[in-house]
Short mmCIF file of C-alpha atoms and ligand atoms in Angstrom, two decimals:
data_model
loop_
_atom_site.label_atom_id
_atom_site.label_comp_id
_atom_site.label_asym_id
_atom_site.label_seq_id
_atom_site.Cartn_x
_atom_site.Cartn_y
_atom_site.Cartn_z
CA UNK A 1 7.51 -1.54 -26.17
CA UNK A 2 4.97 1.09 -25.51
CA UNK A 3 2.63 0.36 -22.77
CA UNK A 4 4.61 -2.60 -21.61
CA UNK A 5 4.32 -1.54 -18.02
CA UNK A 6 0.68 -2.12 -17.17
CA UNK A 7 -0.69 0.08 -14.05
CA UNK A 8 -3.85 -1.11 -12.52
CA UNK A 9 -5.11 1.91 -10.12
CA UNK A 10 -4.67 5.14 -11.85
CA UNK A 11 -4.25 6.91 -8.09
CA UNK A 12 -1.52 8.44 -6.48
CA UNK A 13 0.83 5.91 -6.44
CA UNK A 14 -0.10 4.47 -9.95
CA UNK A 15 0.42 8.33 -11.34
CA UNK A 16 3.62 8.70 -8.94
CA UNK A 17 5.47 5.21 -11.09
CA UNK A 18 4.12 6.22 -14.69
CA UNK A 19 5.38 9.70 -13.86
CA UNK A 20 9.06 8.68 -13.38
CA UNK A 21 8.86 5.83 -16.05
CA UNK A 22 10.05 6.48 -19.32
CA UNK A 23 7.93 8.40 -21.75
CA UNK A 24 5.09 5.58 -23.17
CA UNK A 25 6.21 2.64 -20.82
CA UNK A 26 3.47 2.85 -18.80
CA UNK A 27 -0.05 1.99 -19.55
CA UNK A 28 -3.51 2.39 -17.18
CA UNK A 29 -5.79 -0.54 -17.02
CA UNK A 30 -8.90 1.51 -16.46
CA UNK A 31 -12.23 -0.36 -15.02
CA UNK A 32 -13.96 -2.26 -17.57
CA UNK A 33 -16.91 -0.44 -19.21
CA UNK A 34 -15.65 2.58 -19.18
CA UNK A 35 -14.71 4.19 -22.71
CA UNK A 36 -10.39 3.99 -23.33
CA UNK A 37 -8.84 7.46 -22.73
CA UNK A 38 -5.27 8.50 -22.02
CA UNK A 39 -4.94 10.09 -18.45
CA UNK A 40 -3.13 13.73 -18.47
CA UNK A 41 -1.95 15.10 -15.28
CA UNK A 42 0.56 17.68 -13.94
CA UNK A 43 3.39 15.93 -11.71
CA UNK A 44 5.52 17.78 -9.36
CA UNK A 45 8.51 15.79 -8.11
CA UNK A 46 10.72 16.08 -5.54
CA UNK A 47 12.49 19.32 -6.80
CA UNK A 48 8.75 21.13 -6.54
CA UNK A 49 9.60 21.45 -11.17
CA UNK A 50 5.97 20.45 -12.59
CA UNK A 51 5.61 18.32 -15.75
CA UNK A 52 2.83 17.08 -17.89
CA UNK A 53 2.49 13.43 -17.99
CA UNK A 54 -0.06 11.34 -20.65
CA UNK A 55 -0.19 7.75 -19.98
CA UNK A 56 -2.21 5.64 -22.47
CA UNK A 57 -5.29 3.55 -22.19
CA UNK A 58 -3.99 -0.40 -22.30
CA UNK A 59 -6.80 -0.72 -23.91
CA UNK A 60 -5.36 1.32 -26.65
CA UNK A 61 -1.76 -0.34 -26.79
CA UNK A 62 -0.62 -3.57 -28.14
CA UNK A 63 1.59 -6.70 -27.04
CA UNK A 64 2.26 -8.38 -24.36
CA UNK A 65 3.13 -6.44 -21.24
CA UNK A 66 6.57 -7.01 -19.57
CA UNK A 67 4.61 -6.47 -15.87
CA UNK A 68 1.29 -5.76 -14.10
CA UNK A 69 1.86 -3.27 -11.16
CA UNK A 70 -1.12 -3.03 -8.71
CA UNK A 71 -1.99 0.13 -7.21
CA UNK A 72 -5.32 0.32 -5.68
CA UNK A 73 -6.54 0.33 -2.41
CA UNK A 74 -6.50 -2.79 -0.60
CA UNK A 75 -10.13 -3.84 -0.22
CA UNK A 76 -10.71 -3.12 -4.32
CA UNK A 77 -7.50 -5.43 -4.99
CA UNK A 78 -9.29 -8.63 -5.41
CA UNK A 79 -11.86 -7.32 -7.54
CA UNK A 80 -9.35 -5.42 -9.62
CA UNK A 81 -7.02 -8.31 -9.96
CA UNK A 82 -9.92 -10.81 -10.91
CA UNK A 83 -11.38 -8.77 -13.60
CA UNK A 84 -8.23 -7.98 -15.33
CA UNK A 85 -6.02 -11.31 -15.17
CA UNK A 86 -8.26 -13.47 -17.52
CA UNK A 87 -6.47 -10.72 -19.90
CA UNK A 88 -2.99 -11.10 -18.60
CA UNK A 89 -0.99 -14.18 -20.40
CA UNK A 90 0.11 -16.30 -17.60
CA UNK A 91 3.60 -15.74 -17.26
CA UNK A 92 3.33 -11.83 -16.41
CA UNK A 93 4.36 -11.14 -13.44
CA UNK A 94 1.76 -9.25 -10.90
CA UNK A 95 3.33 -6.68 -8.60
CA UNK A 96 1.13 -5.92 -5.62
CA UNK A 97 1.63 -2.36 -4.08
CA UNK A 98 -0.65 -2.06 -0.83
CA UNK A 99 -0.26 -1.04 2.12
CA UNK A 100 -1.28 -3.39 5.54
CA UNK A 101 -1.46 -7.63 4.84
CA UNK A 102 -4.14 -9.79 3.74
CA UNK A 103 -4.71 -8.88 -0.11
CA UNK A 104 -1.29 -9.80 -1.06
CA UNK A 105 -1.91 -13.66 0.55
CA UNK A 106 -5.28 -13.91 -0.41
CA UNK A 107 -4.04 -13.25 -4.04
CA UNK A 108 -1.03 -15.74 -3.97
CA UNK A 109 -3.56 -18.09 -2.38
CA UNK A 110 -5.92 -17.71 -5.45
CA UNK A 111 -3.48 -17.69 -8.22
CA UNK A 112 -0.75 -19.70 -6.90
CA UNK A 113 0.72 -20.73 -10.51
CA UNK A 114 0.87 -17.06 -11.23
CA UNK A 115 3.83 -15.10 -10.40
CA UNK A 116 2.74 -13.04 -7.85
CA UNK A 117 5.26 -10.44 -5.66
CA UNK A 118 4.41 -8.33 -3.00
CA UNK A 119 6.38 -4.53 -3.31
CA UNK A 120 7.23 -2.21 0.24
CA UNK A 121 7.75 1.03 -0.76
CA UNK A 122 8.54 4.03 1.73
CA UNK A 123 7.99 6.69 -1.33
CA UNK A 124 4.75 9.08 -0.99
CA UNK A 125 2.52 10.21 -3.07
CA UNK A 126 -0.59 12.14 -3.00
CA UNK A 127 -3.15 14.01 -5.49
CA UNK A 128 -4.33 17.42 -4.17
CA UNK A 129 -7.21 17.59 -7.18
CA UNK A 130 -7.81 15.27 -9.93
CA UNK A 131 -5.00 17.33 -12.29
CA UNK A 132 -2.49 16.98 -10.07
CA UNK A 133 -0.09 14.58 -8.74
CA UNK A 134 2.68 15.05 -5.63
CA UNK A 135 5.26 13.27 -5.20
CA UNK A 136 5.44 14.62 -1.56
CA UNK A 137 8.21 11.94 -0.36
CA UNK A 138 11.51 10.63 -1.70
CA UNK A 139 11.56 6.80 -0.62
CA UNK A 140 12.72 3.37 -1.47
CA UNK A 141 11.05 0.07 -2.49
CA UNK A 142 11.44 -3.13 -1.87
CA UNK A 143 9.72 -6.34 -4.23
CA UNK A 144 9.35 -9.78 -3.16
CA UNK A 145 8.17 -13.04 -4.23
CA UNK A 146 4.81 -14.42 -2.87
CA UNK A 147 4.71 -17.53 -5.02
CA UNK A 148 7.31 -19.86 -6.83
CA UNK A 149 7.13 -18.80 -10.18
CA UNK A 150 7.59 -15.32 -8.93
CA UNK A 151 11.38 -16.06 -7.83
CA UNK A 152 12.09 -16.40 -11.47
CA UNK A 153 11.02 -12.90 -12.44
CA UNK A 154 12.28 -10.66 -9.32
CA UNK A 155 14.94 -9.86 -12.00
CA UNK A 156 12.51 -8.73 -14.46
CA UNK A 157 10.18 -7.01 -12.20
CA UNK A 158 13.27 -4.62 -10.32
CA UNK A 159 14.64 -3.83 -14.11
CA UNK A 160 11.46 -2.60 -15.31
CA UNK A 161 11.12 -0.27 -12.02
CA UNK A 162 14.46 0.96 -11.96
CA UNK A 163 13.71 2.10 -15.13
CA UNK A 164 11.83 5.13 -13.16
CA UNK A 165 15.19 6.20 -11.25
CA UNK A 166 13.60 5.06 -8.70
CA UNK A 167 15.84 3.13 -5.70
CA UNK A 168 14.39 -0.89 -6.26
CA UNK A 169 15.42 -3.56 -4.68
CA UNK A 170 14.85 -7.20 -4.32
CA UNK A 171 13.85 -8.31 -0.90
CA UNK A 172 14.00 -12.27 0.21
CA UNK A 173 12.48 -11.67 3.47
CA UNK A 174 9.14 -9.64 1.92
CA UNK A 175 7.12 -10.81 4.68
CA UNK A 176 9.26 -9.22 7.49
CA UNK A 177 9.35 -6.18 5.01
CA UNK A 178 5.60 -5.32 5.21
CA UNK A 179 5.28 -6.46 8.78
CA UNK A 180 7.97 -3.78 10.03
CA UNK A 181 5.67 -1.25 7.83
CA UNK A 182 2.52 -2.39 9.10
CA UNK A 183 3.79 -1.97 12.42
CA UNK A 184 3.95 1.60 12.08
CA UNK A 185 0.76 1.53 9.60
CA UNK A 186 -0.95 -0.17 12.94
CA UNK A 187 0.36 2.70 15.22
CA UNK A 188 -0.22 5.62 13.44
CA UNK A 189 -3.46 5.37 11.04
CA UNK A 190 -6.36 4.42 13.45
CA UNK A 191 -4.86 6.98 16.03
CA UNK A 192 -4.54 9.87 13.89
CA UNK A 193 -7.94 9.01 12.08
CA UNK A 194 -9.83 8.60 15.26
CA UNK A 195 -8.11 11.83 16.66
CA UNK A 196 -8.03 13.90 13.92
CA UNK A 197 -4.83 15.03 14.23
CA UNK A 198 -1.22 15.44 12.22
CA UNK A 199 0.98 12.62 12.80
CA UNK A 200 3.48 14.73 15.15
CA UNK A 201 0.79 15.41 17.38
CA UNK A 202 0.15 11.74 17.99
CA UNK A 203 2.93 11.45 20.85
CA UNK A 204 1.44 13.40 23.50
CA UNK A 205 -2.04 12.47 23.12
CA UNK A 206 -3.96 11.04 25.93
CA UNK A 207 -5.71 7.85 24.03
CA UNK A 208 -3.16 7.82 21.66
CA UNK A 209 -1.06 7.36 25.14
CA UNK A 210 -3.33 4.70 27.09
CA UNK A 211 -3.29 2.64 24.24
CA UNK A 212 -0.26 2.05 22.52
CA UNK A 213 1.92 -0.11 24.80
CA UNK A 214 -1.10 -2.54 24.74
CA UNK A 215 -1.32 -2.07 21.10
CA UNK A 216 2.41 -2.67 20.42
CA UNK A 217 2.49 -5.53 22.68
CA UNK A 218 -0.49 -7.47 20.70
CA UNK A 219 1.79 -6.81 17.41
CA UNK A 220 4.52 -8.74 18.66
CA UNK A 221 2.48 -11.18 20.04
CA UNK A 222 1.47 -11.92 16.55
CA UNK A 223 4.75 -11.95 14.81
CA UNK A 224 6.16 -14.24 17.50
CA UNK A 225 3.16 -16.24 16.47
CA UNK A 226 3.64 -16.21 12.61
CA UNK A 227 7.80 -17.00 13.35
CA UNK A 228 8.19 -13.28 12.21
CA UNK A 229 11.25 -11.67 14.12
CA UNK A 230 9.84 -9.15 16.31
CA UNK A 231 11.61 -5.76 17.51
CA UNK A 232 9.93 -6.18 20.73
CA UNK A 233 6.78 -3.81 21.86
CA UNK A 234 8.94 -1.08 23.90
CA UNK A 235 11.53 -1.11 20.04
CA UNK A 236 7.76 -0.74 18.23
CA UNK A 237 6.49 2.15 20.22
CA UNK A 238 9.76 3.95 19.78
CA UNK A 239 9.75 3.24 16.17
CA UNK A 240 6.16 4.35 15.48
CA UNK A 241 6.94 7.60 17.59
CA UNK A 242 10.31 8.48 15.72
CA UNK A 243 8.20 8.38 11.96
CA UNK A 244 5.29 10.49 13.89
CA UNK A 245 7.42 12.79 14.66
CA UNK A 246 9.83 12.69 11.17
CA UNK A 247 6.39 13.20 9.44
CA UNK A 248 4.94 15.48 12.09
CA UNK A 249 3.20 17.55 9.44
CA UNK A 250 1.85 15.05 7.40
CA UNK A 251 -1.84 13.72 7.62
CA UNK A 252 -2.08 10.04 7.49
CA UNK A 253 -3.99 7.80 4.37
CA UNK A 254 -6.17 6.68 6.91
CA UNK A 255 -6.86 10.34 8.39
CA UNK A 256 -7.50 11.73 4.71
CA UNK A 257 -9.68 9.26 3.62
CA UNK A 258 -11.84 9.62 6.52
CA UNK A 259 -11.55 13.27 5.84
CA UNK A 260 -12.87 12.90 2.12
CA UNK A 261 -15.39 10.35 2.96
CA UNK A 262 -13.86 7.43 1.40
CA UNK A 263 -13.16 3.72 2.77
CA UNK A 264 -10.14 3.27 4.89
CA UNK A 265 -8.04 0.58 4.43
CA UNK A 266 -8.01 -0.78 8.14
CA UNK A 267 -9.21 -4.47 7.68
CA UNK A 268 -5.75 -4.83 6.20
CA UNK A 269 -4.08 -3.16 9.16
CA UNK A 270 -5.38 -3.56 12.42
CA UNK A 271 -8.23 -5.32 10.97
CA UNK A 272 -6.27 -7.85 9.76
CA UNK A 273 -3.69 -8.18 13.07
CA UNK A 274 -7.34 -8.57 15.09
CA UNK A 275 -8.44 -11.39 12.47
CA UNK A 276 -5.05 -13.27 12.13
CA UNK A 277 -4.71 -13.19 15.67
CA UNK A 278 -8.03 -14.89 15.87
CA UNK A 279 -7.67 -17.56 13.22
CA UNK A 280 -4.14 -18.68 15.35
CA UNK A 281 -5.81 -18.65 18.44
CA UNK A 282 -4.73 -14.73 19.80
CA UNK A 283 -6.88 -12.48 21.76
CA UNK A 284 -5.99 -8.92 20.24
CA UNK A 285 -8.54 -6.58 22.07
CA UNK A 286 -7.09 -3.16 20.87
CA UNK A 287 -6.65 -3.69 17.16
CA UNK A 288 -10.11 -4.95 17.35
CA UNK A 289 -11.59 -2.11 19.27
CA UNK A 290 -9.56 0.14 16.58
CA UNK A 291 -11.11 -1.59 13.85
CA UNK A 292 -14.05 -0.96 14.95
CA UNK A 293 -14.32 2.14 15.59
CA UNK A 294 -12.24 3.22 12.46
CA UNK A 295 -15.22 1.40 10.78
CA UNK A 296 -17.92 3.19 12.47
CA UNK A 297 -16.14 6.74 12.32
CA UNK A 298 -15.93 5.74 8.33
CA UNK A 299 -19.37 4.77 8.47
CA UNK A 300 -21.09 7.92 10.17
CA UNK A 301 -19.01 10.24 7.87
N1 NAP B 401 -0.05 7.18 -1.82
C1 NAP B 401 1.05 6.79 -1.16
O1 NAP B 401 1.93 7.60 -0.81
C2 NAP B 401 1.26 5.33 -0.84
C3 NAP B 401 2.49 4.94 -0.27
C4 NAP B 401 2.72 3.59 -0.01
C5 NAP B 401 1.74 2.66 -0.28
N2 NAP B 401 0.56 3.07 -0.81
C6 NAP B 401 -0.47 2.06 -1.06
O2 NAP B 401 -0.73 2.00 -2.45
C7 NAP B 401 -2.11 1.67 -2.68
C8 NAP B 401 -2.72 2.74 -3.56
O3 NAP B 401 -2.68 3.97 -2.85
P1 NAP B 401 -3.06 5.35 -3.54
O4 NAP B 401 -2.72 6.41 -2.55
O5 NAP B 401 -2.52 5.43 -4.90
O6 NAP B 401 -4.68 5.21 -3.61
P2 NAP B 401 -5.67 6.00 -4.54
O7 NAP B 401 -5.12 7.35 -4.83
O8 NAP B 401 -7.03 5.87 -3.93
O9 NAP B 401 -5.64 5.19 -5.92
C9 NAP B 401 -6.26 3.95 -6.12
C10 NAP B 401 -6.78 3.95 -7.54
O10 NAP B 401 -7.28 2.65 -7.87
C11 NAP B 401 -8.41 2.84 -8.71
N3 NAP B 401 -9.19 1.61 -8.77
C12 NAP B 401 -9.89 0.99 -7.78
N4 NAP B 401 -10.50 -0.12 -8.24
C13 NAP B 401 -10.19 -0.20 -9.55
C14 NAP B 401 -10.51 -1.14 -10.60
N5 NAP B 401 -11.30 -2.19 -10.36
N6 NAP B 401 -10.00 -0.94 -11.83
C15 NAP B 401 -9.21 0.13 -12.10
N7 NAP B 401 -8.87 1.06 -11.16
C16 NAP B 401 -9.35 0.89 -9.91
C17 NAP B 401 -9.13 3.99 -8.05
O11 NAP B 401 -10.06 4.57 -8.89
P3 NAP B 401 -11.26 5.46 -8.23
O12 NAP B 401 -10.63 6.68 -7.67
O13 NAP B 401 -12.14 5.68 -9.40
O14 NAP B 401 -11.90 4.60 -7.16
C18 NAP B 401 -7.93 4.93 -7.78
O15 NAP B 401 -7.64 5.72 -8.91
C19 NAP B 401 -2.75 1.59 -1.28
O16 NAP B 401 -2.80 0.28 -0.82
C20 NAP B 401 -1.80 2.40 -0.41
O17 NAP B 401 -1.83 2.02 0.95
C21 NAP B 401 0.29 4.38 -1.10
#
């Protein structure tokens, strides 16, 4: 059916999935109030071969969709999700997509009839200009259920993304999943936005240095604390170190959108480490200190 795959967040990622889905499948759920329009964009995949993509307004297409996939920033989740799902019949499953913890609970906590899942994915995307879209980094994703109905539809959910080519796959554990991502999330963001630096040249730098066996060390305090299995702070460090330097040219999320003025997303990454730790009882000094000062360096920009 045209438009059965519904894509809330018309960014990178969102442009990256209706790119590599088949012609029509997709559909943007735009913010309400503004005036239905297909989106057009140039995609370059992997190969560097550019294409024309035109996804339709949901607006504009009819049925019932087979999914919901969630690509927005973290902190505009909620709201996103909220306005749209009065819309959604009940039994659609809702694929969240974001990066760092917190919106993906919150929203199982709040819908918890719903079929909610939670998606990892190690693919990267990125938009130069509005026209086009990158995908700058071949990946893999993983989906997960966050609520009971959702164990029903993990079937549904992985054929509809596989449909893109894509490498999908079904993940029991999805909590460990986004932990071991948010580990290096926790490492490199605040670091390379506070430093303004690539992420290779995180390594040798001197706060980058004074800070991360603390920081690593508070992260496994946490998982030990949630039951989560933990790689161990010294494992962390050499993880976090080994995509730094595998990435070495690229600029983080966290660096760019400091870079182009826009919020960052660290209240779900170290922001959200600082605050669990609190609510079970932790003292996490360093993801607080690099919450905060991620917030105020966002702030004075
Ligand atoms: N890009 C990657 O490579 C990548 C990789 C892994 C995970 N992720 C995660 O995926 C999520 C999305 O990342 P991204 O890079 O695609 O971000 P992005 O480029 O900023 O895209 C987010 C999109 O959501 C739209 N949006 C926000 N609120 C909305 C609403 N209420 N209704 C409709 N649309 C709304 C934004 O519109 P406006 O621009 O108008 O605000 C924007 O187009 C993030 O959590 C990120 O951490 C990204």
């Amino acid at each position: 059916m045209p438009g059965a795959v519904r894509i809330l967040g018309a960014g990178a990622m969102g442009r990256l999935w209706a790119g590599y889905l088949p012609a029509g499948a997709a559909a943007f759920v735009q913010r309400p109030h503004t005036v239905p329009h297909p989106i057009d964009y140039q995609f370059c995949d992997l190969n560097g071969h550019h294409r024309r993509v035109t996804v339709a307004d949901a607006r504009d297409v009819t049925g019932t969709p087979e999914v919901l996939l969630v690509m927005t920033k973290a902190q505009d989740t909620q709201a996103a999700v909220a306005a749209h799902l009065p819309d959604l019949p009940p039994e659609v499953p809702v694929v969240l997509f974001q990066n760092g913890m917190g919106c993906q609970q919150a929203i199982a906590r709040r819908w918890p009839e719903r079929p909610v899942c939670a998606a990892s994915t190690t693919e990267g995307a990125h938009r130069p200009d509005d026209q086009l879209t990158v995908h700058a980094g071949a990946g893999h994703t993983w989906v997960g259920a966050m609520t009971p109905t959702a164990h029903q539809q993990l079937s549904r959910v992985i054929r509809v993304l596989a449909a893109s080519t894509r490498p999908v796959d079904c993940e029991p554990q999805i909590l460990q999943r986004l932990w071991n991502k948010l580990i290096i999330n926790a490492g490199i963001n605040p670091f390379t936005a506070l430093l303004d630096c690539p992420n290779g040249a995180l390594p040798e730098q001197d706060y980058y240095r004074r800070h991360i066996d603390p920081l690593c060390l508070e992260l496994h305090w946490l998982m030990e604390a949630e039951g989560l299995a933990s790689p161990g702070p010294q494992q962390m460090r050499a993880q976090i170190e080994t995509i730094a330097r595998a990435t070495a040219n690229n600029s983080s999320s966290m660096r760019s959108d400091v870079a182009r003025k826009r919020p960052t997303e660290i209240d779900y990454i170290n922001g959200y480490v600082w605050r669990r730790g609190e609510e079970l009882g932790l003292s996490l000094p360093v993801n607080r200190m690099l919450t905060e000062q991620v917030t105020a360096l966002s702030a004075t920009c």
